[in-house]
Amino acid sequence: MEEKRDTENLIASDTAAAPITPMEEVDVPAAATPLGRSRVRSLARSAGALLAFAMVGLLVLYGASRVFEPKNNGGVGGLNAAHQAAEAFLGEPENSLDALFIGDSETYSALSPVEIWKDAGIPSYTCAIGKQYLTYSKSLLNRALAVQNPKVVMIEGNSLFRPFDEQKLVKTAVKDAFPIFERHDRWKALTPEDFVAAPENTWVDDMKGFRLKWGIRPADASKYMASDERVQEVPELTMTVLRQMADACHADGAQMVLIATPSTKNWSQARHNGMVKVAEELGIDWIDLNTGDDEVAIDWDTDTRDYGDHLNYYGATKASRAVADILRDRYGLQDHRADGGDTYRHWNRAVRAYERQIEEAEHFNATCLAPLGSDLRATLPLEG
């Protein structure tokens, strides 16, 4: 017993009073074991396999996109007719278009490039489909800038008030990168040529993206562009895409301009105020054909095909001539009607096709619609 007491006295008093507890024990990191290194190598191999799989997948998508991409821009192989017309600038001679008009159905109903050519000799194109989102407008702009060198790009403002979300933005980017996601329905129309031939753009739209409509449905313009201090805001995501479009135009040497075509249903003073704010923020021009110095004298009894929503060809003729004057007088675009060579020769064919459609429309109105009377005509289906 005496020996045990002597051993206990060898421990310092302060240490003996505070015995070590498990919480105070210090873990010393063990050296890497062969098992740890093996796990790291396994993870690296898995990451490499995933990367290789992703690369193969992207290559497959790229190859499939080349196969499903139409080999001609002229509607061969199931292209949507609306997109076909909107993108037919691909068939125009390279760097021959001095102005582009990008927007939705308001644009293709109001701005006729052939009318502008007849009036001022300015080569232009209308890139538009119905209910067009600005995401597709951006895609059209990028495709056009790859083959054309326009001096002025006019963005119709109605589509700026059509909101979209991040998901639609991502989907559009994926479709642009891999067209198979947009053209997958062409599988029934595939031919052996689709697997080996390179795409060609040989088709030219004589209407240059414009759609001539001749129906007449009067509009109630009693509250049209009434005084209003409110400001209708453009969504921030839309502004982000619009800034990107402005940057693309600037990099290509084109002047981007915002424009509003006449419409009693789509334009108001509040929207006008919102567009003023957007134009000031981006430092670009804003042209409103609904009001102010640039207002077009539209007769809302005769110049609209659907109660003020869209113009018919009577209204489009007025709006197009006003834009021709603006392009010539304000932006200095040149008259190419007297130019020699083949670059603009096809515009003469376009004029003949355009005037032939007008003659047919006027004949139809005079012989088929006018005798019915306004009340009966109002019961007929609206034009698309």
Short mmCIF file of C-alpha atoms in Angstrom, two decimals, residues 172-362:
data_model
loop_
_atom_site.label_atom_id
_atom_site.label_comp_id
_atom_site.label_asym_id
_atom_site.label_seq_id
_atom_site.Cartn_x
_atom_site.Cartn_y
_atom_site.Cartn_z
CA THR A 172 -33.96 29.19 -77.17
CA ALA A 173 -30.22 29.07 -76.56
CA VAL A 174 -30.26 25.25 -76.71
CA LYS A 175 -32.26 25.29 -79.95
CA ASP A 176 -29.83 27.77 -81.46
CA ALA A 177 -26.88 25.57 -80.51
CA PHE A 178 -28.55 22.29 -81.52
CA PRO A 179 -31.25 22.82 -84.18
CA ILE A 180 -32.44 19.23 -83.83
CA PHE A 181 -34.54 20.35 -80.86
CA GLU A 182 -36.38 22.74 -83.20
CA ARG A 183 -36.36 20.57 -86.35
CA HIS A 184 -36.96 17.12 -84.83
CA ASP A 185 -40.36 16.87 -86.56
CA ARG A 186 -38.57 16.66 -89.92
CA TRP A 187 -37.78 12.98 -89.41
CA LYS A 188 -40.60 11.98 -91.79
CA ALA A 189 -39.16 14.17 -94.53
CA LEU A 190 -35.53 13.03 -94.28
CA THR A 191 -33.90 11.85 -97.49
CA PRO A 192 -30.45 10.37 -98.20
CA GLU A 193 -29.37 13.87 -99.21
CA ASP A 194 -29.93 15.11 -95.65
CA PHE A 195 -27.11 12.86 -94.42
CA VAL A 196 -24.47 14.09 -96.87
CA ALA A 197 -25.42 17.45 -98.40
CA ALA A 198 -24.48 20.86 -97.05
CA PRO A 199 -27.26 23.42 -96.45
CA GLU A 200 -27.96 25.88 -99.25
CA ASN A 201 -30.04 29.06 -99.16
CA THR A 202 -31.39 29.54 -102.66
CA TRP A 203 -34.98 30.62 -102.01
CA VAL A 204 -35.92 34.30 -102.01
CA ASP A 205 -39.28 35.50 -100.67
CA ASP A 206 -40.70 38.05 -103.10
CA MET A 207 -42.69 39.66 -100.27
CA LYS A 208 -39.50 40.03 -98.17
CA GLY A 209 -41.22 38.78 -95.02
CA PHE A 210 -44.29 41.05 -95.37
CA ARG A 211 -47.77 39.47 -95.43
CA LEU A 212 -50.30 41.30 -97.52
CA LYS A 213 -53.78 41.27 -95.93
CA TRP A 214 -56.80 42.94 -97.49
CA GLY A 215 -59.65 42.47 -94.98
CA ILE A 216 -61.34 45.56 -93.51
CA ARG A 217 -62.67 45.69 -89.93
CA PRO A 218 -63.03 49.27 -88.58
CA ALA A 219 -61.52 50.14 -85.20
CA ASP A 220 -62.86 52.17 -82.29
CA ALA A 221 -60.15 54.82 -81.91
CA SER A 222 -62.00 56.99 -79.39
CA LYS A 223 -59.49 56.25 -76.58
CA TYR A 224 -56.49 55.62 -78.81
CA MET A 225 -53.30 57.29 -77.46
CA ALA A 226 -55.29 59.27 -74.87
CA SER A 227 -53.28 61.42 -72.46
CA ASP A 228 -51.74 59.33 -69.67
CA GLU A 229 -48.92 60.02 -67.21
CA ARG A 230 -48.36 56.37 -66.35
CA VAL A 231 -45.34 54.41 -67.56
CA GLN A 232 -45.75 50.78 -68.62
CA GLU A 233 -42.51 49.07 -67.70
CA VAL A 234 -40.64 46.60 -69.90
CA PRO A 235 -39.71 43.42 -67.94
CA GLU A 236 -36.11 43.33 -66.72
CA LEU A 237 -35.33 40.00 -68.42
CA THR A 238 -36.56 41.51 -71.68
CA MET A 239 -34.27 44.46 -71.09
CA THR A 240 -31.34 42.08 -70.63
CA VAL A 241 -31.97 40.46 -74.02
CA LEU A 242 -32.56 43.85 -75.63
CA ARG A 243 -29.20 45.09 -74.34
CA GLN A 244 -27.54 42.05 -75.87
CA MET A 245 -29.21 42.83 -79.20
CA ALA A 246 -28.06 46.44 -78.99
CA ASP A 247 -24.50 45.27 -78.31
CA ALA A 248 -24.63 42.90 -81.29
CA CYS A 249 -25.83 45.71 -83.58
CA HIS A 250 -23.13 48.06 -82.29
CA ALA A 251 -20.42 45.45 -82.83
CA ASP A 252 -21.63 44.96 -86.41
CA GLY A 253 -21.81 48.68 -87.16
CA ALA A 254 -25.61 48.78 -87.31
CA GLN A 255 -27.81 51.35 -85.60
CA MET A 256 -30.58 49.76 -83.55
CA VAL A 257 -33.85 51.70 -83.40
CA LEU A 258 -37.09 51.01 -81.52
CA ILE A 259 -40.30 51.55 -83.46
CA ALA A 260 -44.04 51.24 -82.85
CA THR A 261 -46.31 50.53 -85.82
CA PRO A 262 -49.88 51.89 -85.72
CA SER A 263 -52.32 49.83 -83.63
CA THR A 264 -55.24 50.97 -81.49
CA LYS A 265 -55.21 47.72 -79.50
CA ASN A 266 -51.49 47.46 -78.78
CA TRP A 267 -50.31 51.02 -78.29
CA SER A 268 -51.18 53.56 -75.65
CA GLN A 269 -49.60 56.63 -74.12
CA ALA A 270 -48.46 54.52 -71.13
CA ARG A 271 -46.60 52.15 -73.45
CA HIS A 272 -45.18 55.10 -75.35
CA ASN A 273 -43.85 56.50 -72.06
CA GLY A 274 -42.31 53.13 -71.23
CA MET A 275 -40.53 53.00 -74.58
CA VAL A 276 -39.20 56.52 -74.11
CA LYS A 277 -37.60 55.30 -70.87
CA VAL A 278 -36.12 52.22 -72.57
CA ALA A 279 -34.68 54.24 -75.46
CA GLU A 280 -33.10 56.73 -73.08
CA GLU A 281 -31.58 53.94 -70.98
CA LEU A 282 -30.05 52.25 -74.03
CA GLY A 283 -29.12 55.49 -75.77
CA ILE A 284 -30.97 54.62 -78.99
CA ASP A 285 -33.71 56.21 -81.10
CA TRP A 286 -37.42 55.68 -80.51
CA ILE A 287 -39.91 56.17 -83.35
CA ASP A 288 -43.64 56.04 -82.64
CA LEU A 289 -45.87 55.98 -85.71
CA ASN A 290 -48.91 56.30 -83.40
CA THR A 291 -48.27 59.81 -82.11
CA GLY A 292 -46.09 62.91 -82.27
CA ASP A 293 -44.08 64.09 -85.25
CA ASP A 294 -43.86 60.59 -86.74
CA GLU A 295 -47.57 59.79 -86.49
CA VAL A 296 -49.01 58.15 -89.61
CA ALA A 297 -52.44 59.35 -90.71
CA ILE A 298 -54.20 55.98 -90.49
CA ASP A 299 -57.91 55.88 -91.33
CA TRP A 300 -59.18 53.46 -88.70
CA ASP A 301 -62.37 52.88 -90.69
CA THR A 302 -60.54 51.44 -93.69
CA ASP A 303 -56.89 50.71 -92.85
CA THR A 304 -57.15 47.85 -90.35
CA ARG A 305 -58.11 44.23 -90.96
CA ASP A 306 -59.13 43.27 -87.40
CA TYR A 307 -60.57 46.20 -85.44
CA GLY A 308 -57.32 48.05 -84.91
CA ASP A 309 -55.03 45.18 -83.93
CA HIS A 310 -53.19 44.93 -87.30
CA LEU A 311 -53.05 47.06 -90.42
CA ASN A 312 -54.31 45.81 -93.77
CA TYR A 313 -52.38 46.64 -96.94
CA TYR A 314 -53.99 50.10 -97.17
CA GLY A 315 -52.58 50.98 -93.75
CA ALA A 316 -49.32 49.12 -94.43
CA THR A 317 -48.75 51.21 -97.53
CA LYS A 318 -48.97 54.40 -95.45
CA ALA A 319 -46.77 53.07 -92.64
CA SER A 320 -44.16 51.70 -95.06
CA ARG A 321 -43.87 54.96 -96.97
CA ALA A 322 -43.43 56.84 -93.69
CA VAL A 323 -40.61 54.47 -92.70
CA ALA A 324 -39.05 54.84 -96.16
CA ASP A 325 -38.89 58.61 -95.61
CA ILE A 326 -37.33 58.10 -92.16
CA LEU A 327 -34.69 55.68 -93.45
CA ARG A 328 -33.78 58.01 -96.29
CA ASP A 329 -33.98 61.41 -94.60
CA ARG A 330 -33.02 60.61 -91.00
CA TYR A 331 -30.55 57.75 -91.44
CA GLY A 332 -29.21 58.53 -94.91
CA LEU A 333 -29.87 55.14 -96.55
CA GLN A 334 -29.23 55.19 -100.27
CA ASP A 335 -31.45 54.50 -103.29
CA HIS A 336 -30.21 51.38 -105.12
CA ARG A 337 -32.83 51.22 -107.89
CA ALA A 338 -30.39 52.49 -110.49
CA ASP A 339 -27.51 50.25 -109.41
CA GLY A 340 -26.15 47.90 -112.06
CA GLY A 341 -25.23 44.26 -111.61
CA ASP A 342 -27.20 41.35 -110.21
CA THR A 343 -27.36 42.30 -106.52
CA TYR A 344 -30.66 44.16 -106.73
CA ARG A 345 -32.07 42.81 -109.99
CA HIS A 346 -34.43 40.41 -108.21
CA TRP A 347 -36.22 43.37 -106.61
CA ASN A 348 -37.88 44.07 -109.97
CA ARG A 349 -39.41 40.59 -109.83
CA ALA A 350 -40.48 41.24 -106.25
CA VAL A 351 -42.25 44.45 -107.29
CA ARG A 352 -44.16 42.62 -110.04
CA ALA A 353 -45.23 39.86 -107.62
CA TYR A 354 -46.26 42.43 -105.00
CA GLU A 355 -48.33 44.49 -107.44
CA ARG A 356 -49.96 41.34 -108.79
CA GLN A 357 -51.11 40.41 -105.27
CA ILE A 358 -52.47 43.91 -104.74
CA GLU A 359 -54.45 43.73 -107.97
CA GLU A 360 -55.90 40.37 -106.92
CA ALA A 361 -56.80 41.73 -103.47
CA GLU A 362 -58.49 44.82 -104.83
#
